[in-house]
PDB file of C-alpha atoms in Angstrom:
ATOM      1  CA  UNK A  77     144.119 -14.959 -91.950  1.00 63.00           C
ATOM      2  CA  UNK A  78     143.968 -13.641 -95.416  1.00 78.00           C
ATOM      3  CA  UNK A  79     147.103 -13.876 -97.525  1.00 90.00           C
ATOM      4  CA  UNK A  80     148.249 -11.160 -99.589  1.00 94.00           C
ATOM      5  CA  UNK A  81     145.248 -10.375-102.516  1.00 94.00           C
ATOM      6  CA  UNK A  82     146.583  -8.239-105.974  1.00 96.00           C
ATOM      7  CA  UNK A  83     143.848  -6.990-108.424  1.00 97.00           C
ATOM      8  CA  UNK A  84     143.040  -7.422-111.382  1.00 97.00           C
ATOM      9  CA  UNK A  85     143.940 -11.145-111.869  1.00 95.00           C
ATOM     10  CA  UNK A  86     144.179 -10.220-115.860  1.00 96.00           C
ATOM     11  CA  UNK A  87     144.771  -7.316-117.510  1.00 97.00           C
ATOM     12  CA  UNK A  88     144.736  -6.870-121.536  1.00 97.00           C
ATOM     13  CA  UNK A  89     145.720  -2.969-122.426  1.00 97.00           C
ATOM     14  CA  UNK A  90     146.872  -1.348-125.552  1.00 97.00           C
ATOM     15  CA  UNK A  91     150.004   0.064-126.198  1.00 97.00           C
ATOM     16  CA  UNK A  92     150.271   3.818-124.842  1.00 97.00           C
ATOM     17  CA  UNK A  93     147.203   3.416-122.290  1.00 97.00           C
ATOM     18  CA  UNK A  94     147.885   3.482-118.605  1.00 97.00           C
ATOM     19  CA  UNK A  95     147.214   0.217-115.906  1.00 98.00           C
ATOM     20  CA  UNK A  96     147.252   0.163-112.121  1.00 98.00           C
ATOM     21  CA  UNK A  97     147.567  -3.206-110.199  1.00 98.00           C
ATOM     22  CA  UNK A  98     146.488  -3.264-106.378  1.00 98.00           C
ATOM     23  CA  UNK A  99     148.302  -5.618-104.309  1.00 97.00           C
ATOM     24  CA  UNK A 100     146.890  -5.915-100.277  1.00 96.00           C
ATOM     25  CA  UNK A 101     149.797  -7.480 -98.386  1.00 95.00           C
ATOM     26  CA  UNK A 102     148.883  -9.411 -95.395  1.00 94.00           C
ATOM     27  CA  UNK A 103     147.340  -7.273 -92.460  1.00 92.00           C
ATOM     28  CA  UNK A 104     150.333  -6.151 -90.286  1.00 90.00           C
ATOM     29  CA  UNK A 105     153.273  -6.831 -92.798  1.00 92.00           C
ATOM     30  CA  UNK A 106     155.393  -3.715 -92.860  1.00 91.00           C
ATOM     31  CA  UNK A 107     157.242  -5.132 -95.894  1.00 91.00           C
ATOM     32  CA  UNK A 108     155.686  -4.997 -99.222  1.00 94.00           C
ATOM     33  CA  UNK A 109     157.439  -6.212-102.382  1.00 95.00           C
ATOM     34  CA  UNK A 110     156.844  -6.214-105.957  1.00 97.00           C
ATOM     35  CA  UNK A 111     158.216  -8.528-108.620  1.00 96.00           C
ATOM     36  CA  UNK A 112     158.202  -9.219-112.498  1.00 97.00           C
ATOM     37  CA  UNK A 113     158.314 -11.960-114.722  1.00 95.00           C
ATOM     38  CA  UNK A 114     158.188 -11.350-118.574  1.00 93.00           C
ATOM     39  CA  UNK A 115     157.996 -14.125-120.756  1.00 81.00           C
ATOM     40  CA  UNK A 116     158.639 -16.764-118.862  1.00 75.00           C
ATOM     41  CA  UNK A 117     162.678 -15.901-117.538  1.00 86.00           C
ATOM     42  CA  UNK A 118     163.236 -15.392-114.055  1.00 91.00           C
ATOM     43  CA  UNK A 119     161.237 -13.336-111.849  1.00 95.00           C
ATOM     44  CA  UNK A 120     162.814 -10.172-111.065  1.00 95.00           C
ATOM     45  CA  UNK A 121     162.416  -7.764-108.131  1.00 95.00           C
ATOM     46  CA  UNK A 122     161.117  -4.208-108.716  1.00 97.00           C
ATOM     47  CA  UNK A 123     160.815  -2.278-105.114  1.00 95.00           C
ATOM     48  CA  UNK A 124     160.366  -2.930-101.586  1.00 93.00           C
ATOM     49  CA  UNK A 125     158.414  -0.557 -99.353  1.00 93.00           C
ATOM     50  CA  UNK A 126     158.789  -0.838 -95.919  1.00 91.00           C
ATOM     51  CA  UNK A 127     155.586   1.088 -94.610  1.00 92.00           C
ATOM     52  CA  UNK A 128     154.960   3.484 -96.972  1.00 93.00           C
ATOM     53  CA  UNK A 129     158.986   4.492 -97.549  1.00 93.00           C
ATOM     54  CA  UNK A 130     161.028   3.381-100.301  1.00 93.00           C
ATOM     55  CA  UNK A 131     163.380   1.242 -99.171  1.00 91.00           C
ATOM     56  CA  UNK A 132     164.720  -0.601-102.180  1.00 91.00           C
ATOM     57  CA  UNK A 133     163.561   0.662-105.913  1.00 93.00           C
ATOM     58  CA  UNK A 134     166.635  -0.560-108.008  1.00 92.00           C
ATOM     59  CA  UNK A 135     164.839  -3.105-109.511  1.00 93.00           C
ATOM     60  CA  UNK A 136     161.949   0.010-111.276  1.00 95.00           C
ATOM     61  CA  UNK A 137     163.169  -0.725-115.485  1.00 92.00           C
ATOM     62  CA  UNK A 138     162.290   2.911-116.211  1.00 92.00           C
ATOM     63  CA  UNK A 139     160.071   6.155-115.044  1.00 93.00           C
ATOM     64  CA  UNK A 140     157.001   4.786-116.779  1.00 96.00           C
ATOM     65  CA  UNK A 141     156.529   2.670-113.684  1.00 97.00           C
ATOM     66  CA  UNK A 142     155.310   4.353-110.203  1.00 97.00           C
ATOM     67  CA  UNK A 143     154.666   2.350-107.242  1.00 97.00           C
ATOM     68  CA  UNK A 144     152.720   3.820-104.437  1.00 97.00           C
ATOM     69  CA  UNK A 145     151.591   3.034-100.940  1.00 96.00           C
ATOM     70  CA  UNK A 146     149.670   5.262 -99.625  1.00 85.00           C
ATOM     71  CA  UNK A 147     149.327   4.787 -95.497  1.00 87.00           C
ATOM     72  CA  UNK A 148     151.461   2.115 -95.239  1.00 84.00           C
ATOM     73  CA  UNK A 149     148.988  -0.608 -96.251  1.00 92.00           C
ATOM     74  CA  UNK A 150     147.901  -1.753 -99.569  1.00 96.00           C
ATOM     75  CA  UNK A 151     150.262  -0.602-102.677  1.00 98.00           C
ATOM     76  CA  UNK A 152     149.558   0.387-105.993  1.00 98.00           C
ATOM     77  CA  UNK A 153     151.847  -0.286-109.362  1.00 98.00           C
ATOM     78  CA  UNK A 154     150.775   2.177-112.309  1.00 98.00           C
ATOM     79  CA  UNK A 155     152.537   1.869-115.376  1.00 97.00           C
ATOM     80  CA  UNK A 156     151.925   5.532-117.615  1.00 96.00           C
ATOM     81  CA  UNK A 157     152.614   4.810-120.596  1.00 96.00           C
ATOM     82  CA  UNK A 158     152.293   0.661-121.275  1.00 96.00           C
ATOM     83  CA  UNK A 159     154.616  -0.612-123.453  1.00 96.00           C
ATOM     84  CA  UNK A 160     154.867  -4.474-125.282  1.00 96.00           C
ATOM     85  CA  UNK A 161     157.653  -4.973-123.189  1.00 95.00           C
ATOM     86  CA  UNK A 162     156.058  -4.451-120.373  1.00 96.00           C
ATOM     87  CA  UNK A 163     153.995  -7.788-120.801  1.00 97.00           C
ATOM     88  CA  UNK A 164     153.950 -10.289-117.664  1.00 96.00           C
ATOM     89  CA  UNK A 165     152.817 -10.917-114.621  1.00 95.00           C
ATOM     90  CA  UNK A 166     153.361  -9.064-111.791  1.00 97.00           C
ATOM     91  CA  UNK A 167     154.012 -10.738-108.098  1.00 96.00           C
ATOM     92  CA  UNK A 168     153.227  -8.724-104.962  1.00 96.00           C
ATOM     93  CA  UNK A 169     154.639  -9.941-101.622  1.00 94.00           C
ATOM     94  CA  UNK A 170     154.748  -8.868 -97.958  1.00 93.00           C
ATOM     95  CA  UNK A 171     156.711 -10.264 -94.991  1.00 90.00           C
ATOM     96  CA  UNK A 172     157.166  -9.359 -91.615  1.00 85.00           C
ATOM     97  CA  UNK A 173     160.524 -10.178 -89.825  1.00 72.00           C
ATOM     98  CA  UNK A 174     163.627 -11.120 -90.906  1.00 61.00           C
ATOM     99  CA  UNK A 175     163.778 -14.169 -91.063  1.00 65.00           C
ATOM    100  CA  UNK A 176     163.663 -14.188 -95.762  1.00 63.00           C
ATOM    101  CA  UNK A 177     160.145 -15.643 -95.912  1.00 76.00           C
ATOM    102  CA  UNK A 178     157.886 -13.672 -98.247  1.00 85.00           C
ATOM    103  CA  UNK A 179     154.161 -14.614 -99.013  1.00 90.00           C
ATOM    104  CA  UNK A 180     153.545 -13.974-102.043  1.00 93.00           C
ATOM    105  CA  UNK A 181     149.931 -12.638-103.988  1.00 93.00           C
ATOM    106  CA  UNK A 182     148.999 -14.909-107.048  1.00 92.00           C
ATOM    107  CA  UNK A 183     150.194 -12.108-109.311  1.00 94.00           C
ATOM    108  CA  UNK A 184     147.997 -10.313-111.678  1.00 96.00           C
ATOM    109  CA  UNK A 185     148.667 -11.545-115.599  1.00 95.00           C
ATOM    110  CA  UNK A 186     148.911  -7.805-117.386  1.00 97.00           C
ATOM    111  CA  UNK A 187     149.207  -7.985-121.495  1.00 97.00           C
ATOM    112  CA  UNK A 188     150.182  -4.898-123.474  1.00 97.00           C
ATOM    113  CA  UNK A 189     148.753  -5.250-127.039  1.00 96.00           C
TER     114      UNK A 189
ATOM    115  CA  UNK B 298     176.017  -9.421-106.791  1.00 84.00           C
ATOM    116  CA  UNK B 299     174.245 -12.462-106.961  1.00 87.00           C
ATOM    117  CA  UNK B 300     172.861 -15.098-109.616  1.00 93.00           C
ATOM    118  CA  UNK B 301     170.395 -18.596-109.503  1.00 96.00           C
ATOM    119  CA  UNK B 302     170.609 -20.659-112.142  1.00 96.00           C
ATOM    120  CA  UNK B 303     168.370 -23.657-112.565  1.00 96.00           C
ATOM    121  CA  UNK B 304     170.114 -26.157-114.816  1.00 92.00           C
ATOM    122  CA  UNK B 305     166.887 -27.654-116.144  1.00 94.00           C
ATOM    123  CA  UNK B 306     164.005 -25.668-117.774  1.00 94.00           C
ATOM    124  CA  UNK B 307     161.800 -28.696-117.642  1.00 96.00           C
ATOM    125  CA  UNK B 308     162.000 -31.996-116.324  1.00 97.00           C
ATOM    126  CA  UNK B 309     159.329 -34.790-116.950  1.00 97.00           C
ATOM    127  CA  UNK B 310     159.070 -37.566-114.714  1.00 97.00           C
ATOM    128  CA  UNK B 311     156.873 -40.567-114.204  1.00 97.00           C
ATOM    129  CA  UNK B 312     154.892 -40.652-111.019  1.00 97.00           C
ATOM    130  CA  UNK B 313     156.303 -42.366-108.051  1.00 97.00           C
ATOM    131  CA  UNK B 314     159.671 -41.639-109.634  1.00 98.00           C
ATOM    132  CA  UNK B 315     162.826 -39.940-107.847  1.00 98.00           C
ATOM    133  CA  UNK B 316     163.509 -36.409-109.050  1.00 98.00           C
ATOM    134  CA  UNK B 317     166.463 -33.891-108.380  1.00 97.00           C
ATOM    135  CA  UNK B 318     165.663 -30.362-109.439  1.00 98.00           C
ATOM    136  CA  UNK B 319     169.435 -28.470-109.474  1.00 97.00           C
ATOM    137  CA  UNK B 320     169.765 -24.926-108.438  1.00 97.00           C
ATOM    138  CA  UNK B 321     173.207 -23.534-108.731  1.00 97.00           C
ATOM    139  CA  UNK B 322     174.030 -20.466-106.989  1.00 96.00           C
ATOM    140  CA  UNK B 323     176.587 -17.155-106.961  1.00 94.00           C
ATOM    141  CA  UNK B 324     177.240 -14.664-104.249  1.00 91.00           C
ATOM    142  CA  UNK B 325     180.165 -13.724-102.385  1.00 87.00           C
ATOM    143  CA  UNK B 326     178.216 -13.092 -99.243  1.00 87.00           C
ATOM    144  CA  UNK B 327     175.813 -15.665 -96.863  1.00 87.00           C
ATOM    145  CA  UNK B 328     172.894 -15.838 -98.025  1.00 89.00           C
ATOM    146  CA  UNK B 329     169.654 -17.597 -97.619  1.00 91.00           C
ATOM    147  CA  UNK B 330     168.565 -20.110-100.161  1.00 94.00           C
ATOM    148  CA  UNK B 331     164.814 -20.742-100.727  1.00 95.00           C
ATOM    149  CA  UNK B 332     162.408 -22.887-103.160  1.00 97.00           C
ATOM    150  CA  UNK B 333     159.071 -21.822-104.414  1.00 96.00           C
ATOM    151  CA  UNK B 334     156.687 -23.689-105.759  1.00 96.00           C
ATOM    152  CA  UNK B 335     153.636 -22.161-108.552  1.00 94.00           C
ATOM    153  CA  UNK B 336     150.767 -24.780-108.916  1.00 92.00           C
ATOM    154  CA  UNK B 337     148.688 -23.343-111.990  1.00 86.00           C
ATOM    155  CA  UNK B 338     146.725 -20.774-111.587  1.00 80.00           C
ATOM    156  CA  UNK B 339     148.294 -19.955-107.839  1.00 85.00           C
ATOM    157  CA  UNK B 340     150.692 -17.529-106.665  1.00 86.00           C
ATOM    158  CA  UNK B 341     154.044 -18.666-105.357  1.00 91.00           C
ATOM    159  CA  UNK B 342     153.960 -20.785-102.095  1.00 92.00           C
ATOM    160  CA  UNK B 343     157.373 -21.474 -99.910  1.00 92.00           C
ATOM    161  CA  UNK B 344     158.358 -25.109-100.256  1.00 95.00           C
ATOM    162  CA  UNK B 345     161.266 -25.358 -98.381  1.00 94.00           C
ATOM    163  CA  UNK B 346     164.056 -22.639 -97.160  1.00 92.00           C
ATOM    164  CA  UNK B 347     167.927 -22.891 -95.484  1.00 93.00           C
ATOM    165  CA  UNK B 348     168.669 -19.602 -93.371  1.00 89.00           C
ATOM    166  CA  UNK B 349     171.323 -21.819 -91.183  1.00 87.00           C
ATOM    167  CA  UNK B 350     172.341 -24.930 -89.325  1.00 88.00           C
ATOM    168  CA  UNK B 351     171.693 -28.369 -90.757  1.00 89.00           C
ATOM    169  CA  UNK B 352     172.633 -28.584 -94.486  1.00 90.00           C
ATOM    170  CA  UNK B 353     169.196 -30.890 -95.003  1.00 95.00           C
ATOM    171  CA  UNK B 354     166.127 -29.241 -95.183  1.00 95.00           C
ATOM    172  CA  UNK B 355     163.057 -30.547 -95.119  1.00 96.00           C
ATOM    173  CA  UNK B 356     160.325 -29.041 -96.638  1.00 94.00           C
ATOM    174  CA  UNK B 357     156.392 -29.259 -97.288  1.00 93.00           C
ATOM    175  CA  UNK B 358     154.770 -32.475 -99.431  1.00 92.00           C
ATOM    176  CA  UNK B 359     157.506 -34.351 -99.301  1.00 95.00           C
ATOM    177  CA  UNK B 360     160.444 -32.180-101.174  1.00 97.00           C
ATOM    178  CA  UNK B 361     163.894 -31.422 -99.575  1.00 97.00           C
ATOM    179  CA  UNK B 362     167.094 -29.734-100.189  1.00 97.00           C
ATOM    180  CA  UNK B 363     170.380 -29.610 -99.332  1.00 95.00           C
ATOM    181  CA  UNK B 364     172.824 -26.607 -98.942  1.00 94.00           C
ATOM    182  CA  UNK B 365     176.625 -27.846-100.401  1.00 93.00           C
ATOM    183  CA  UNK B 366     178.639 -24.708 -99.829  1.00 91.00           C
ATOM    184  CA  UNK B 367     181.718 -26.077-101.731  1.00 92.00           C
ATOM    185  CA  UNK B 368     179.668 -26.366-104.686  1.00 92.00           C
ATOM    186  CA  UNK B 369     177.124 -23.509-104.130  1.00 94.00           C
ATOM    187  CA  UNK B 370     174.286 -25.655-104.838  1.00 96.00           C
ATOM    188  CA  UNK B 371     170.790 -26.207-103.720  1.00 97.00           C
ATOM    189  CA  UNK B 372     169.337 -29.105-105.138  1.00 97.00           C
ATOM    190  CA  UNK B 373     165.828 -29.716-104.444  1.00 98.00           C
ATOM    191  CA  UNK B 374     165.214 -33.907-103.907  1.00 98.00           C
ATOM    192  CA  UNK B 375     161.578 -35.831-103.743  1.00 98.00           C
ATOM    193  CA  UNK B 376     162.033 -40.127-104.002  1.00 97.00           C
ATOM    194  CA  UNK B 377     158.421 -39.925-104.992  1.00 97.00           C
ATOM    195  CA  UNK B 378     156.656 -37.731-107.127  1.00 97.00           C
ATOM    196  CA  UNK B 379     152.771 -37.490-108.004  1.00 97.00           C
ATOM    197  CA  UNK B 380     150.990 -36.292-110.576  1.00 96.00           C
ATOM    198  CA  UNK B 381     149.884 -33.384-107.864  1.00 95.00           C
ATOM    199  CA  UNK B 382     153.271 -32.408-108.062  1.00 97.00           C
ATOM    200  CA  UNK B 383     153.315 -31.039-111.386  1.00 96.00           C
ATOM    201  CA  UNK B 384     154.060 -27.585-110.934  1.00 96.00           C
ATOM    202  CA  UNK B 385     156.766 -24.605-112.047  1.00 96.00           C
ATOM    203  CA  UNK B 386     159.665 -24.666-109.108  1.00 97.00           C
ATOM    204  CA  UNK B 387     161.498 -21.317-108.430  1.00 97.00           C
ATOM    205  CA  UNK B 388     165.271 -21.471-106.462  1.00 97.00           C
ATOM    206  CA  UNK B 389     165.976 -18.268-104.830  1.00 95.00           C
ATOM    207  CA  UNK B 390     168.692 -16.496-102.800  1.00 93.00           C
ATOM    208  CA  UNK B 391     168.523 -13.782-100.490  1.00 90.00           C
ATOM    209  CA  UNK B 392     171.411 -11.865 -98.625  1.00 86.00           C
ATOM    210  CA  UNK B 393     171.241 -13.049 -95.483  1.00 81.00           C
ATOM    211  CA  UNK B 394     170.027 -10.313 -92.495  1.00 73.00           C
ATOM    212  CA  UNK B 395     167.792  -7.866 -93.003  1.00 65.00           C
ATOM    213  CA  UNK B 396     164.656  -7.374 -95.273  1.00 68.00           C
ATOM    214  CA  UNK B 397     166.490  -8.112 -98.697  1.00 80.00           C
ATOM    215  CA  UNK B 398     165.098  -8.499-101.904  1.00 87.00           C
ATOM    216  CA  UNK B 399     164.322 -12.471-103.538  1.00 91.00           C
ATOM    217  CA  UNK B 400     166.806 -13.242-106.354  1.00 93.00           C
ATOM    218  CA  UNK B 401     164.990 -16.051-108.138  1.00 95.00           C
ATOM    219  CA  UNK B 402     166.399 -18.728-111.352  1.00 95.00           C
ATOM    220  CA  UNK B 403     164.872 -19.394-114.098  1.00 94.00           C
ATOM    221  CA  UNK B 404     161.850 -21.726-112.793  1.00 96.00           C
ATOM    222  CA  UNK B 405     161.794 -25.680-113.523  1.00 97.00           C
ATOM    223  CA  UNK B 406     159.249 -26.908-114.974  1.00 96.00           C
ATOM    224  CA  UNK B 407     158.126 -30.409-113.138  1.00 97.00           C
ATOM    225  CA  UNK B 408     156.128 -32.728-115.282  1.00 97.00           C
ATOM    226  CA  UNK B 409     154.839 -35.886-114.041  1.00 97.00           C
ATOM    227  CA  UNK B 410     153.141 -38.181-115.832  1.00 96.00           C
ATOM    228  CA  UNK B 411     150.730 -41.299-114.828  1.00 95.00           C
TER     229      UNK B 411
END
């Protein structure tokens, strides 16, 4: 069984241009989550899809950010316009019951320059 | 709300050494406590996790934990260590029920040397 996949692995953008990580959460997890850590403090949650709804997008720092997923299966994270800040590596998961466990994607590296 | 903290940023051992990783947490509702592991270069992988029931829990490689509720702590134990284990260590809480989002610490680093 796969495990969850996110694309690119690196990303190195300029200030002002526009990125979009793909994360494939394993096949039949409704869940889909997306994380952040910048700069090496605590990884922070952004949203949680559950199929393609939003169930949970407190954790979104600002309207440059817009998560999608389209169908309920893979999502997409586009950030219009990058900023420095936004510098870090971004963590897709995807679970499937209740019981808290997540799998998570080996994150994709994105630097704003 | 709720908050991790991981006392210890880094932590370098020797190999075949004991080491304690401490993971303090805040909530004022159950939750479930988790530890993640990040080899280099890897995603996160689920070491260990307490949802309920015994306070000990034993995890993969080795590593375990145990839930004090008086002390909100989650303390992540291994009498052994190898230089395999050298890795960034995440503590995390989760409101228990339901699909909830991950509230991680800080991360420990875990250095073991030869």
């Amino acid at each position: 069984e796969a495990g969850v996949t996110q694309f690119p692995s690196h990303s190195v953008i300029e200030k002002g241009q526009t990125v979009t990580l793909r994360c494939d959460p394993i096949s039949g997890h409704d869940n889909l989550y997306w994380y952040r850590r910048v700069m090496g403090k605590e990884i922070k949650f952004l949203l949680h899809f559950v199929k393609e709804s939003k169930q949970d997008e407190s954790g979104m720092p600002n309207n440059r950010f817009l998560a999608e997923r389209t169908g309920g299966t893979y999502s997409t994270l586009k950030v219009q316009p990058a900023e420095l800040e936004d510098s870090g590596v971004y963590f897709c998961a995807s679970s499937q019951d209740t019981s808290g466990r997540e799998y998570f994607g080996p994150g994709t590296r994105l630097t704003v320059t | 709300a709720q908050s991790v903290t991981q006392l210890d940023s880094q932590v370098p051992v020797f190999e075949e050494a004991p080491v304690e990783l401490r993971c303090n947490y805040s909530s004022s509702v159950s939750v479930y406590l988790f530890w993640y592991v990040q080899y280099p270069n890897q995603g996160l992988q689920l070491l260990l996790k307490y949802l309920s029931g015994s306070t000990l829990v034993k995890g993969i490689n080795g590593f375990e934990a145990e839930f004090n509720k008086s002390q909100t702590s989650f303390h992540l134990r291994k009498p052994s260590v190898h230089i395999s284990d050298t890795a960034e260590y995440f503590c995390a809480v989760q409101v228990s029920g339901g699909y909830n989002k991950l509230i991680f610490g800080a991360g420990t680093r875990l250095a073991v040397h030869p």
